[in-house]
JSON list of C-alpha atoms in Angstrom, two decimals:
[
{"chain": "A", "resi": 1, "resn": "UNK", "atom": "CA", "xyz": [11.82, -18.10, 4.94]},
{"chain": "A", "resi": 2, "resn": "UNK", "atom": "CA", "xyz": [15.30, -20.51, 6.15]},
{"chain": "A", "resi": 3, "resn": "UNK", "atom": "CA", "xyz": [18.33, -19.00, 6.46]},
{"chain": "A", "resi": 4, "resn": "UNK", "atom": "CA", "xyz": [20.95, -19.25, 4.26]},
{"chain": "A", "resi": 5, "resn": "UNK", "atom": "CA", "xyz": [24.50, -21.55, 4.47]},
{"chain": "A", "resi": 6, "resn": "UNK", "atom": "CA", "xyz": [27.60, -19.89, 4.61]},
{"chain": "A", "resi": 7, "resn": "UNK", "atom": "CA", "xyz": [31.72, -20.40, 4.88]},
{"chain": "A", "resi": 8, "resn": "UNK", "atom": "CA", "xyz": [34.55, -18.23, 5.02]},
{"chain": "A", "resi": 9, "resn": "UNK", "atom": "CA", "xyz": [38.20, -18.65, 6.07]},
{"chain": "A", "resi": 10, "resn": "UNK", "atom": "CA", "xyz": [40.37, -16.20, 7.95]},
{"chain": "A", "resi": 11, "resn": "UNK", "atom": "CA", "xyz": [43.93, -16.08, 9.64]},
{"chain": "A", "resi": 12, "resn": "UNK", "atom": "CA", "xyz": [44.96, -18.14, 12.14]},
{"chain": "A", "resi": 13, "resn": "UNK", "atom": "CA", "xyz": [45.49, -16.87, 15.67]},
{"chain": "A", "resi": 14, "resn": "UNK", "atom": "CA", "xyz": [46.15, -18.59, 18.66]},
{"chain": "A", "resi": 15, "resn": "UNK", "atom": "CA", "xyz": [43.28, -16.84, 20.73]},
{"chain": "A", "resi": 16, "resn": "UNK", "atom": "CA", "xyz": [40.41, -17.85, 18.42]},
{"chain": "A", "resi": 17, "resn": "UNK", "atom": "CA", "xyz": [38.06, -15.04, 19.70]},
{"chain": "A", "resi": 18, "resn": "UNK", "atom": "CA", "xyz": [40.85, -12.38, 18.65]},
{"chain": "A", "resi": 19, "resn": "UNK", "atom": "CA", "xyz": [40.86, -14.49, 15.14]},
{"chain": "A", "resi": 20, "resn": "UNK", "atom": "CA", "xyz": [37.09, -13.99, 15.00]},
{"chain": "A", "resi": 21, "resn": "UNK", "atom": "CA", "xyz": [37.65, -10.35, 15.84]},
{"chain": "A", "resi": 22, "resn": "UNK", "atom": "CA", "xyz": [39.80, -9.69, 13.14]},
{"chain": "A", "resi": 23, "resn": "UNK", "atom": "CA", "xyz": [37.95, -11.47, 10.69]},
{"chain": "A", "resi": 24, "resn": "UNK", "atom": "CA", "xyz": [34.86, -9.07, 11.29]},
{"chain": "A", "resi": 25, "resn": "UNK", "atom": "CA", "xyz": [37.05, -6.30, 10.94]},
{"chain": "A", "resi": 26, "resn": "UNK", "atom": "CA", "xyz": [38.45, -7.39, 7.95]},
{"chain": "A", "resi": 27, "resn": "UNK", "atom": "CA", "xyz": [35.26, -8.20, 6.63]},
{"chain": "A", "resi": 28, "resn": "UNK", "atom": "CA", "xyz": [34.07, -4.88, 7.46]},
{"chain": "A", "resi": 29, "resn": "UNK", "atom": "CA", "xyz": [36.65, -3.41, 6.06]},
{"chain": "A", "resi": 30, "resn": "UNK", "atom": "CA", "xyz": [35.63, -5.13, 2.17]},
{"chain": "A", "resi": 31, "resn": "UNK", "atom": "CA", "xyz": [32.12, -4.19, 2.65]},
{"chain": "A", "resi": 32, "resn": "UNK", "atom": "CA", "xyz": [30.42, -2.07, 5.42]},
{"chain": "A", "resi": 33, "resn": "UNK", "atom": "CA", "xyz": [26.83, -2.91, 3.80]},
{"chain": "A", "resi": 34, "resn": "UNK", "atom": "CA", "xyz": [25.66, 0.51, 3.99]},
{"chain": "A", "resi": 35, "resn": "UNK", "atom": "CA", "xyz": [26.50, 1.34, 7.68]},
{"chain": "A", "resi": 36, "resn": "UNK", "atom": "CA", "xyz": [29.56, 3.43, 7.11]},
{"chain": "A", "resi": 37, "resn": "UNK", "atom": "CA", "xyz": [32.43, 4.35, 9.64]},
{"chain": "A", "resi": 38, "resn": "UNK", "atom": "CA", "xyz": [31.47, 2.52, 12.47]},
{"chain": "A", "resi": 39, "resn": "UNK", "atom": "CA", "xyz": [33.00, -0.26, 14.54]},
{"chain": "A", "resi": 40, "resn": "UNK", "atom": "CA", "xyz": [31.92, -4.19, 14.75]},
{"chain": "A", "resi": 41, "resn": "UNK", "atom": "CA", "xyz": [30.77, -3.09, 18.26]},
{"chain": "A", "resi": 42, "resn": "UNK", "atom": "CA", "xyz": [29.15, -0.09, 17.25]},
{"chain": "A", "resi": 43, "resn": "UNK", "atom": "CA", "xyz": [27.35, -2.03, 14.75]},
{"chain": "A", "resi": 44, "resn": "UNK", "atom": "CA", "xyz": [25.78, -4.36, 17.33]},
{"chain": "A", "resi": 45, "resn": "UNK", "atom": "CA", "xyz": [24.72, -1.43, 19.43]},
{"chain": "A", "resi": 46, "resn": "UNK", "atom": "CA", "xyz": [22.56, -0.19, 16.28]},
{"chain": "A", "resi": 47, "resn": "UNK", "atom": "CA", "xyz": [19.21, -1.11, 16.48]},
{"chain": "A", "resi": 48, "resn": "UNK", "atom": "CA", "xyz": [18.98, -0.92, 12.43]},
{"chain": "A", "resi": 49, "resn": "UNK", "atom": "CA", "xyz": [22.06, -3.39, 12.20]},
{"chain": "A", "resi": 50, "resn": "UNK", "atom": "CA", "xyz": [20.46, -5.56, 14.44]},
{"chain": "A", "resi": 51, "resn": "UNK", "atom": "CA", "xyz": [17.30, -5.52, 12.11]},
{"chain": "A", "resi": 52, "resn": "UNK", "atom": "CA", "xyz": [19.34, -5.97, 8.93]},
{"chain": "A", "resi": 53, "resn": "UNK", "atom": "CA", "xyz": [21.32, -9.12, 10.64]},
{"chain": "A", "resi": 54, "resn": "UNK", "atom": "CA", "xyz": [18.17, -10.90, 12.18]},
{"chain": "A", "resi": 55, "resn": "UNK", "atom": "CA", "xyz": [16.26, -10.02, 8.60]},
{"chain": "A", "resi": 56, "resn": "UNK", "atom": "CA", "xyz": [18.92, -11.34, 6.48]},
{"chain": "A", "resi": 57, "resn": "UNK", "atom": "CA", "xyz": [22.30, -10.56, 7.36]},
{"chain": "A", "resi": 58, "resn": "UNK", "atom": "CA", "xyz": [25.67, -10.39, 6.08]},
{"chain": "A", "resi": 59, "resn": "UNK", "atom": "CA", "xyz": [26.18, -14.37, 5.45]},
{"chain": "A", "resi": 60, "resn": "UNK", "atom": "CA", "xyz": [29.73, -13.55, 7.32]},
{"chain": "A", "resi": 61, "resn": "UNK", "atom": "CA", "xyz": [31.14, -13.40, 10.78]},
{"chain": "A", "resi": 62, "resn": "UNK", "atom": "CA", "xyz": [29.53, -10.12, 11.20]},
{"chain": "A", "resi": 63, "resn": "UNK", "atom": "CA", "xyz": [26.26, -11.77, 11.81]},
{"chain": "A", "resi": 64, "resn": "UNK", "atom": "CA", "xyz": [27.68, -12.65, 15.37]},
{"chain": "A", "resi": 65, "resn": "UNK", "atom": "CA", "xyz": [27.87, -10.18, 18.35]},
{"chain": "A", "resi": 66, "resn": "UNK", "atom": "CA", "xyz": [30.21, -12.53, 20.19]},
{"chain": "A", "resi": 67, "resn": "UNK", "atom": "CA", "xyz": [31.75, -15.67, 20.23]},
{"chain": "A", "resi": 68, "resn": "UNK", "atom": "CA", "xyz": [30.57, -18.40, 23.15]},
{"chain": "A", "resi": 69, "resn": "UNK", "atom": "CA", "xyz": [32.77, -21.26, 24.59]},
{"chain": "A", "resi": 70, "resn": "UNK", "atom": "CA", "xyz": [32.59, -24.83, 22.83]},
{"chain": "A", "resi": 71, "resn": "UNK", "atom": "CA", "xyz": [30.90, -25.96, 25.93]},
{"chain": "A", "resi": 72, "resn": "UNK", "atom": "CA", "xyz": [28.03, -23.80, 25.75]},
{"chain": "A", "resi": 73, "resn": "UNK", "atom": "CA", "xyz": [24.94, -24.52, 24.44]},
{"chain": "A", "resi": 74, "resn": "UNK", "atom": "CA", "xyz": [24.45, -23.62, 20.84]},
{"chain": "A", "resi": 75, "resn": "UNK", "atom": "CA", "xyz": [21.48, -21.01, 21.32]},
{"chain": "A", "resi": 76, "resn": "UNK", "atom": "CA", "xyz": [21.08, -17.81, 19.75]},
{"chain": "A", "resi": 77, "resn": "UNK", "atom": "CA", "xyz": [23.08, -15.51, 17.50]},
{"chain": "A", "resi": 78, "resn": "UNK", "atom": "CA", "xyz": [26.66, -16.51, 18.47]},
{"chain": "A", "resi": 79, "resn": "UNK", "atom": "CA", "xyz": [29.87, -18.13, 17.14]},
{"chain": "A", "resi": 80, "resn": "UNK", "atom": "CA", "xyz": [31.06, -21.19, 18.76]},
{"chain": "A", "resi": 81, "resn": "UNK", "atom": "CA", "xyz": [34.46, -23.11, 18.00]},
{"chain": "A", "resi": 82, "resn": "UNK", "atom": "CA", "xyz": [33.51, -27.17, 17.99]},
{"chain": "A", "resi": 83, "resn": "UNK", "atom": "CA", "xyz": [34.89, -28.79, 20.64]},
{"chain": "A", "resi": 84, "resn": "UNK", "atom": "CA", "xyz": [38.03, -31.53, 20.36]},
{"chain": "A", "resi": 85, "resn": "UNK", "atom": "CA", "xyz": [35.32, -34.47, 20.10]},
{"chain": "A", "resi": 86, "resn": "UNK", "atom": "CA", "xyz": [32.96, -32.64, 17.13]},
{"chain": "A", "resi": 87, "resn": "UNK", "atom": "CA", "xyz": [36.30, -32.26, 15.37]},
{"chain": "A", "resi": 88, "resn": "UNK", "atom": "CA", "xyz": [37.17, -35.69, 15.79]},
{"chain": "A", "resi": 89, "resn": "UNK", "atom": "CA", "xyz": [33.86, -37.10, 14.59]},
{"chain": "A", "resi": 90, "resn": "UNK", "atom": "CA", "xyz": [34.84, -35.85, 10.88]},
{"chain": "A", "resi": 91, "resn": "UNK", "atom": "CA", "xyz": [38.80, -35.45, 11.04]},
{"chain": "A", "resi": 92, "resn": "UNK", "atom": "CA", "xyz": [39.97, -38.19, 13.22]},
{"chain": "A", "resi": 93, "resn": "UNK", "atom": "CA", "xyz": [43.77, -36.97, 14.23]},
{"chain": "A", "resi": 94, "resn": "UNK", "atom": "CA", "xyz": [42.23, -33.89, 15.07]},
{"chain": "A", "resi": 95, "resn": "UNK", "atom": "CA", "xyz": [43.91, -31.47, 12.77]},
{"chain": "A", "resi": 96, "resn": "UNK", "atom": "CA", "xyz": [41.34, -31.10, 9.68]},
{"chain": "A", "resi": 97, "resn": "UNK", "atom": "CA", "xyz": [42.91, -29.47, 6.92]},
{"chain": "A", "resi": 98, "resn": "UNK", "atom": "CA", "xyz": [41.02, -27.38, 4.32]},
{"chain": "A", "resi": 99, "resn": "UNK", "atom": "CA", "xyz": [39.85, -29.85, 2.15]},
{"chain": "A", "resi": 100, "resn": "UNK", "atom": "CA", "xyz": [38.54, -32.53, 4.95]},
{"chain": "A", "resi": 101, "resn": "UNK", "atom": "CA", "xyz": [36.63, -29.28, 6.51]},
{"chain": "A", "resi": 102, "resn": "UNK", "atom": "CA", "xyz": [34.99, -28.23, 2.91]},
{"chain": "A", "resi": 103, "resn": "UNK", "atom": "CA", "xyz": [34.67, -32.11, 2.07]},
{"chain": "A", "resi": 104, "resn": "UNK", "atom": "CA", "xyz": [32.78, -32.48, 5.17]},
{"chain": "A", "resi": 105, "resn": "UNK", "atom": "CA", "xyz": [30.74, -29.71, 5.23]},
{"chain": "A", "resi": 106, "resn": "UNK", "atom": "CA", "xyz": [29.68, -30.78, 1.66]},
{"chain": "A", "resi": 107, "resn": "UNK", "atom": "CA", "xyz": [29.13, -34.64, 2.26]},
{"chain": "A", "resi": 108, "resn": "UNK", "atom": "CA", "xyz": [26.90, -33.47, 5.31]},
{"chain": "A", "resi": 109, "resn": "UNK", "atom": "CA", "xyz": [29.57, -35.07, 8.00]},
{"chain": "A", "resi": 110, "resn": "UNK", "atom": "CA", "xyz": [29.77, -32.11, 9.42]},
{"chain": "A", "resi": 111, "resn": "UNK", "atom": "CA", "xyz": [26.44, -29.96, 9.84]},
{"chain": "A", "resi": 112, "resn": "UNK", "atom": "CA", "xyz": [25.85, -26.13, 9.44]},
{"chain": "A", "resi": 113, "resn": "UNK", "atom": "CA", "xyz": [24.48, -24.64, 12.89]},
{"chain": "A", "resi": 114, "resn": "UNK", "atom": "CA", "xyz": [20.48, -23.93, 13.02]},
{"chain": "A", "resi": 115, "resn": "UNK", "atom": "CA", "xyz": [19.83, -20.22, 11.69]},
{"chain": "A", "resi": 116, "resn": "UNK", "atom": "CA", "xyz": [21.52, -17.22, 13.15]},
{"chain": "A", "resi": 117, "resn": "UNK", "atom": "CA", "xyz": [24.19, -19.76, 14.42]},
{"chain": "A", "resi": 118, "resn": "UNK", "atom": "CA", "xyz": [27.82, -19.87, 13.40]},
{"chain": "A", "resi": 119, "resn": "UNK", "atom": "CA", "xyz": [30.48, -21.90, 14.20]},
{"chain": "A", "resi": 120, "resn": "UNK", "atom": "CA", "xyz": [34.48, -22.17, 13.92]},
{"chain": "A", "resi": 121, "resn": "UNK", "atom": "CA", "xyz": [37.69, -24.45, 14.05]},
{"chain": "A", "resi": 122, "resn": "UNK", "atom": "CA", "xyz": [41.24, -24.45, 13.07]},
{"chain": "A", "resi": 123, "resn": "UNK", "atom": "CA", "xyz": [42.07, -25.80, 9.79]},
{"chain": "A", "resi": 124, "resn": "UNK", "atom": "CA", "xyz": [45.98, -27.14, 9.78]},
{"chain": "A", "resi": 125, "resn": "UNK", "atom": "CA", "xyz": [48.55, -27.15, 6.29]},
{"chain": "A", "resi": 126, "resn": "UNK", "atom": "CA", "xyz": [51.81, -29.45, 7.14]},
{"chain": "A", "resi": 127, "resn": "UNK", "atom": "CA", "xyz": [50.44, -30.43, 10.48]},
{"chain": "A", "resi": 128, "resn": "UNK", "atom": "CA", "xyz": [50.62, -26.16, 11.61]},
{"chain": "A", "resi": 129, "resn": "UNK", "atom": "CA", "xyz": [47.60, -24.25, 12.01]},
{"chain": "A", "resi": 130, "resn": "UNK", "atom": "CA", "xyz": [47.14, -22.15, 9.49]},
{"chain": "A", "resi": 131, "resn": "UNK", "atom": "CA", "xyz": [43.53, -20.70, 9.06]},
{"chain": "A", "resi": 132, "resn": "UNK", "atom": "CA", "xyz": [40.40, -20.58, 10.86]},
{"chain": "A", "resi": 133, "resn": "UNK", "atom": "CA", "xyz": [37.80, -22.25, 9.11]},
{"chain": "A", "resi": 134, "resn": "UNK", "atom": "CA", "xyz": [33.77, -20.31, 9.80]},
{"chain": "A", "resi": 135, "resn": "UNK", "atom": "CA", "xyz": [30.30, -21.33, 8.73]},
{"chain": "A", "resi": 136, "resn": "UNK", "atom": "CA", "xyz": [26.84, -20.57, 9.59]},
{"chain": "A", "resi": 137, "resn": "UNK", "atom": "CA", "xyz": [23.58, -19.74, 8.80]},
{"chain": "A", "resi": 138, "resn": "UNK", "atom": "CA", "xyz": [21.82, -16.19, 8.32]},
{"chain": "A", "resi": 139, "resn": "UNK", "atom": "CA", "xyz": [18.89, -15.36, 10.58]},
{"chain": "A", "resi": 140, "resn": "UNK", "atom": "CA", "xyz": [16.50, -15.36, 7.77]}
]
């Protein structure tokens, strides 16, 4: 079986890791996937949660235990922000809007990562950071 591609947006924060953690908490508040009264950190310590993620996943930012640095190799179940050069490949001005991001994903000018991986980037509105775009592929 192959993973399923997904996209999501969340509120902008200057610190992408803080924005990622907030997006995870927001998603968990919307749907706990049957794992009630647990934080994201507690979920990732639970073997049942890990099994749930690695045999299907949520198709959201909850599928990743951590964010890695943009320059790190994209390996394992992690969320990785795009580098500036990667953003400029599909948004030459370096300030992609939601529309540019969505179009780039639809037209395959921006790839989805491999299975059990995710990416994120800042999205702009009127030249100012407005939200974070998240996209990824489930583990299975």
